[in-house]
Every structure is written in structure tokens, then in C-alpha cells.
Short mmCIF file of C-alpha atoms and ligand atoms in Angstrom, two decimals:
data_model
loop_
_atom_site.label_atom_id
_atom_site.label_comp_id
_atom_site.label_asym_id
_atom_site.label_seq_id
_atom_site.Cartn_x
_atom_site.Cartn_y
_atom_site.Cartn_z
CA MET A 1 157.17 -62.06 -56.33
CA ASP A 2 159.10 -61.74 -52.80
CA ASN A 3 158.23 -62.82 -49.98
CA VAL A 4 155.74 -59.53 -49.18
CA ILE A 5 152.30 -61.80 -49.04
CA GLY A 6 151.08 -63.67 -45.78
CA ARG A 7 148.72 -65.39 -47.65
CA VAL A 8 146.08 -65.28 -49.92
CA LEU A 9 143.22 -63.22 -47.91
CA ILE A 10 140.48 -62.73 -51.55
CA SER A 11 140.98 -65.65 -54.52
CA GLU A 12 140.18 -63.98 -58.10
CA GLU A 13 138.07 -66.39 -58.52
CA GLN A 14 136.29 -64.87 -55.35
CA LEU A 15 136.80 -61.41 -56.83
CA GLN A 16 135.77 -62.12 -60.03
CA ALA A 17 132.77 -63.55 -58.69
CA ARG A 18 131.67 -60.77 -56.21
CA ILE A 19 132.26 -58.44 -58.67
CA ARG A 20 129.45 -59.92 -61.12
CA GLU A 21 126.66 -60.28 -58.68
CA LEU A 22 127.34 -56.63 -57.48
CA GLY A 23 127.36 -55.50 -61.47
CA GLU A 24 124.32 -56.91 -61.59
CA ILE A 25 123.20 -55.02 -58.47
CA ILE A 26 124.52 -52.18 -59.52
CA THR A 27 123.02 -52.64 -63.64
CA LYS A 28 119.90 -53.24 -62.06
CA ASP A 29 119.48 -49.45 -59.60
CA TYR A 30 120.90 -46.98 -62.50
CA GLN A 31 118.34 -48.39 -65.24
CA ASP A 32 117.22 -44.47 -66.75
CA LYS A 33 120.09 -42.70 -64.86
CA GLU A 34 123.02 -40.46 -65.56
CA LEU A 35 126.05 -42.83 -64.31
CA VAL A 36 128.90 -40.94 -64.19
CA MET A 37 131.71 -43.26 -62.43
CA VAL A 38 134.70 -41.88 -60.17
CA CYS A 39 137.62 -44.36 -59.96
CA ILE A 40 139.45 -43.13 -57.20
CA LEU A 41 142.66 -43.30 -57.98
CA ARG A 42 146.08 -45.63 -57.97
CA GLY A 43 144.12 -48.18 -55.33
CA SER A 44 141.11 -48.83 -57.22
CA VAL A 45 141.79 -49.43 -61.09
CA LEU A 46 141.06 -53.00 -61.17
CA PHE A 47 138.95 -53.71 -59.45
CA PHE A 48 136.92 -50.41 -61.30
CA SER A 49 138.13 -51.54 -64.43
CA ASP A 50 135.99 -55.82 -63.66
CA LEU A 51 133.37 -53.90 -62.70
CA ALA A 52 132.83 -51.14 -65.18
CA ARG A 53 132.18 -54.59 -67.41
CA ARG A 54 130.22 -55.92 -65.39
CA ILE A 55 128.06 -52.85 -65.22
CA ASP A 56 125.24 -52.99 -68.17
CA VAL A 57 124.05 -49.03 -68.94
CA PRO A 58 125.75 -46.49 -70.78
CA MET A 59 128.31 -44.89 -68.29
CA ILE A 60 130.55 -41.98 -68.30
CA MET A 61 133.62 -43.45 -66.22
CA ASP A 62 136.02 -40.93 -64.52
CA PHE A 63 139.20 -40.32 -62.18
CA MET A 64 140.50 -38.36 -59.24
CA SER A 65 142.92 -39.37 -57.12
CA LEU A 66 144.11 -37.99 -53.88
CA SER A 67 146.78 -39.43 -51.45
CA SER A 68 146.43 -40.66 -48.02
CA TYR A 69 148.64 -43.29 -46.52
CA GLU A 70 151.79 -41.37 -47.94
CA GLY A 71 154.20 -45.09 -48.38
CA GLY A 72 153.77 -46.56 -45.35
CA THR A 73 150.50 -48.43 -43.72
CA SER A 74 149.00 -46.20 -40.97
CA SER A 75 146.91 -43.18 -42.03
CA THR A 76 148.01 -40.22 -41.62
CA GLY A 77 144.19 -38.63 -41.72
CA ARG A 78 145.71 -36.04 -43.96
CA VAL A 79 143.53 -36.54 -47.38
CA ARG A 80 144.53 -34.11 -50.41
CA ILE A 81 143.28 -34.01 -54.44
CA ILE A 82 145.62 -34.60 -56.37
CA GLN A 83 144.36 -35.16 -59.64
CA ASP A 84 140.17 -34.02 -59.34
CA LEU A 85 137.50 -35.15 -62.07
CA ASN A 86 137.14 -33.51 -66.21
CA GLU A 87 133.25 -33.97 -66.07
CA ASN A 88 130.65 -31.94 -64.38
CA VAL A 89 128.33 -33.67 -61.38
CA GLU A 90 126.03 -31.16 -61.00
CA GLY A 91 122.46 -33.14 -61.91
CA ARG A 92 124.93 -36.41 -62.59
CA ASP A 93 124.16 -39.74 -60.42
CA VAL A 94 128.00 -40.42 -59.22
CA LEU A 95 129.47 -44.21 -57.74
CA ILE A 96 132.37 -43.60 -55.98
CA VAL A 97 134.57 -47.08 -56.80
CA GLU A 98 136.95 -47.54 -53.61
CA ASP A 99 139.44 -49.69 -52.84
CA ILE A 100 139.42 -49.48 -49.00
CA VAL A 101 137.79 -47.91 -46.01
CA ASP A 102 139.55 -47.72 -43.46
CA SER A 103 139.46 -44.43 -41.27
CA GLY A 104 137.03 -43.40 -43.72
CA LEU A 105 138.80 -39.99 -43.20
CA THR A 106 139.70 -40.14 -47.41
CA LEU A 107 136.47 -40.82 -48.67
CA HIS A 108 133.99 -38.22 -45.97
CA ASN A 109 136.77 -36.37 -48.01
CA ILE A 110 135.33 -37.46 -51.30
CA LEU A 111 132.37 -37.37 -50.08
CA ASN A 112 132.57 -33.37 -49.22
CA VAL A 113 134.08 -32.00 -52.15
CA LEU A 114 131.57 -33.89 -54.44
CA ASN A 115 128.33 -32.77 -53.09
CA SER A 116 129.29 -30.34 -52.95
CA ARG A 117 128.90 -29.80 -56.77
CA ASN A 118 124.97 -30.65 -56.43
CA PRO A 119 125.03 -34.27 -58.11
CA ASN A 120 121.89 -35.43 -58.47
CA SER A 121 122.92 -38.60 -56.19
CA ILE A 122 126.41 -39.92 -54.41
CA LYS A 123 126.84 -43.72 -53.75
CA VAL A 124 130.07 -45.62 -52.97
CA CYS A 125 131.31 -48.84 -54.36
CA SER A 126 134.11 -49.84 -52.09
CA LEU A 127 136.09 -53.01 -52.51
CA LEU A 128 137.14 -53.77 -49.05
CA ASP A 129 135.13 -52.23 -46.45
CA LYS A 130 137.84 -52.78 -42.80
CA PRO A 131 135.01 -51.36 -40.38
CA HIS A 132 137.44 -51.95 -36.58
CA GLU A 133 139.39 -47.91 -37.25
CA ARG A 134 136.45 -46.28 -38.65
CA LYS A 135 136.77 -42.40 -37.42
CA LYS A 136 133.46 -41.14 -39.39
CA ASP A 137 129.96 -42.38 -39.71
CA LEU A 138 129.90 -43.26 -43.34
CA ASN A 139 127.44 -44.88 -45.30
CA ILE A 140 128.77 -47.67 -48.34
CA ASP A 141 126.15 -48.59 -50.94
CA TYR A 142 127.82 -51.42 -52.32
CA VAL A 143 130.72 -53.15 -49.87
CA GLY A 144 132.46 -56.16 -51.89
CA PHE A 145 133.88 -57.83 -48.96
CA THR A 146 134.21 -56.92 -44.61
CA ILE A 147 137.87 -57.52 -44.31
CA GLU A 148 139.46 -57.50 -41.03
CA ASN A 149 142.25 -55.44 -39.23
CA GLU A 150 145.03 -56.17 -41.11
CA PHE A 151 146.94 -54.48 -43.57
CA VAL A 152 146.07 -56.05 -47.09
CA LEU A 153 147.52 -55.80 -50.67
CA GLY A 154 147.34 -56.38 -54.31
CA TYR A 155 144.22 -56.33 -56.73
CA GLY A 156 145.26 -51.95 -56.83
CA LEU A 157 146.20 -52.04 -53.32
CA ASP A 158 150.37 -50.70 -52.34
CA TYR A 159 152.60 -51.20 -50.55
CA LYS A 160 156.00 -48.46 -50.82
CA GLN A 161 153.27 -48.63 -53.94
CA LYS A 162 154.45 -51.87 -55.33
CA TYR A 163 152.18 -55.04 -55.89
CA ARG A 164 149.67 -53.46 -57.24
CA ASN A 165 149.15 -55.28 -59.97
CA VAL A 166 149.39 -59.60 -58.16
CA PRO A 167 145.71 -60.24 -58.95
CA PHE A 168 144.47 -61.72 -55.89
CA VAL A 169 144.24 -59.47 -52.51
CA GLY A 170 147.11 -60.79 -49.97
CA VAL A 171 147.71 -59.80 -46.05
CA ILE A 172 151.18 -58.71 -45.63
CA ASN A 173 153.84 -60.74 -43.95
CA PRO A 174 154.12 -59.59 -40.18
CA ASP A 175 158.25 -59.34 -40.70
CA TYR A 176 157.45 -56.38 -43.39
CA ILE A 177 155.53 -53.97 -41.01
P1 5GP B 201 141.20 -44.56 -44.94
O1 5GP B 201 141.14 -43.13 -45.59
O2 5GP B 201 139.59 -44.52 -45.19
O3 5GP B 201 142.00 -44.59 -44.06
O4 5GP B 201 142.11 -45.03 -45.90
C1 5GP B 201 141.50 -45.37 -47.46
C2 5GP B 201 143.11 -45.52 -48.42
O5 5GP B 201 144.24 -45.66 -46.83
C3 5GP B 201 142.43 -46.26 -49.17
O6 5GP B 201 142.46 -45.85 -50.53
C4 5GP B 201 143.94 -47.14 -49.79
O7 5GP B 201 144.57 -46.05 -50.41
C5 5GP B 201 144.18 -46.72 -48.10
N1 5GP B 201 144.58 -47.79 -47.45
C6 5GP B 201 143.53 -48.37 -46.25
N2 5GP B 201 143.75 -49.39 -45.55
C7 5GP B 201 144.84 -50.40 -46.55
C8 5GP B 201 145.10 -51.48 -46.83
O8 5GP B 201 145.77 -52.70 -45.82
N3 5GP B 201 146.52 -51.73 -47.55
C9 5GP B 201 146.53 -50.65 -48.97
N4 5GP B 201 147.48 -51.14 -49.24
N5 5GP B 201 146.42 -49.71 -47.97
C10 5GP B 201 145.27 -49.01 -47.61
#
């Protein structure tokens, strides 16, 4: 990898240890529920697939894609559904899996859309919470790590659509912004 990564913020070992803990908590909370686990593409794909393996209840997986940052490092505030769910979530227990909540605009929009479809419940699991620039008052039910207001990449998170395959979460080298 080139020097786009300034430093490692969360190592592979730290990620997997926390995901194991989250999986155990979610497993307890979703006993006897109709779990639909929703992967918000593309950033949460690695987190989603690791987390799903640590949740020991029957589940349906579904995928949704929205645009927000449009390739840069700051929020435009615009959110658009590019790909919607295949499943009908009415009466089901939806767990939204996000990579990172920053301003909260993306999640706010997703919650509005999915709440209008009358699920039995909706909860949110985000790998990262970056609360400093929050513009919407949101409850995140399961948080992996709370981080400072820095631009991070790796483990699903991109910079200009690249570096999602980096196996840890890193902070961008300031020379790149
Ligand atoms: P929000 O709408 O909460 O401001 O932003 C949510 C989306 O913005 C995330 O799902 C993610 O795609 C992107 N995002 C926010 N902060 C970062 C960051 O530090 N790094 C990367 N790569 N994406 C981010």
C-alpha cells in the first residue's frame, strides 16, 4: 500500500475482539426474533461479514446502497438510495449495519425509509461512531469504537473508492487531503 495511511487506528486484532463481543450481545438480544441484517454498501461489507459470523441466530441478509460523500472527505449532506432492499421488512426485526456514523444524515435517512415500512423493530450497529460533527440526534444501539474527528480508511472504508481492502482501520495521511 502507498503512504495514504498516516497511522493505524484500530488493528485487526482489536477489530476482531470487539466484533466477537458485539456478536455475543446481539445473539442474546435477538433470540426468537425475525432478524433481517441489513448491510449498508459499500463501506460496511467487511464489518458485516465478520459480524454476521459471530451472531448465532437464524438471519436473513439484505443489502442497501446509498450515496453520501461522493468521493471526497467531507459530507455533502446529500443522500440517495442507489440500491434498495430485496426483502419486505414489515413485522421483522431489522438490524442496520453501518461502517461509520458521522453527521448522522445517512443513518437518519435510512431510518426514515425503513421505519415507513412497518418493521417490528429497528436497531443500528455501527463499527465506528464519530460524534463530533453530529447534525441529527440519533441512537446507535451497538457501537464498535468511538473515534475522534479524523478521516479514517480501511476495513471497508474508502478514500476515493480505494483502500477498502486494508485489513485494519487507519487514519489518512494529512498530505492526501
Ligand atoms: P454521515 O451521513 O453520518 O455524515 O456519513 C456516513 C457515511 O459517510 C459513512 O457511511 C461513510 O461512508 C462516510 N464517512 C463518514 N466519515 C468517514 C470517514 O472518516 N472515512 C470514510 N472513508 N468514510 C466516512
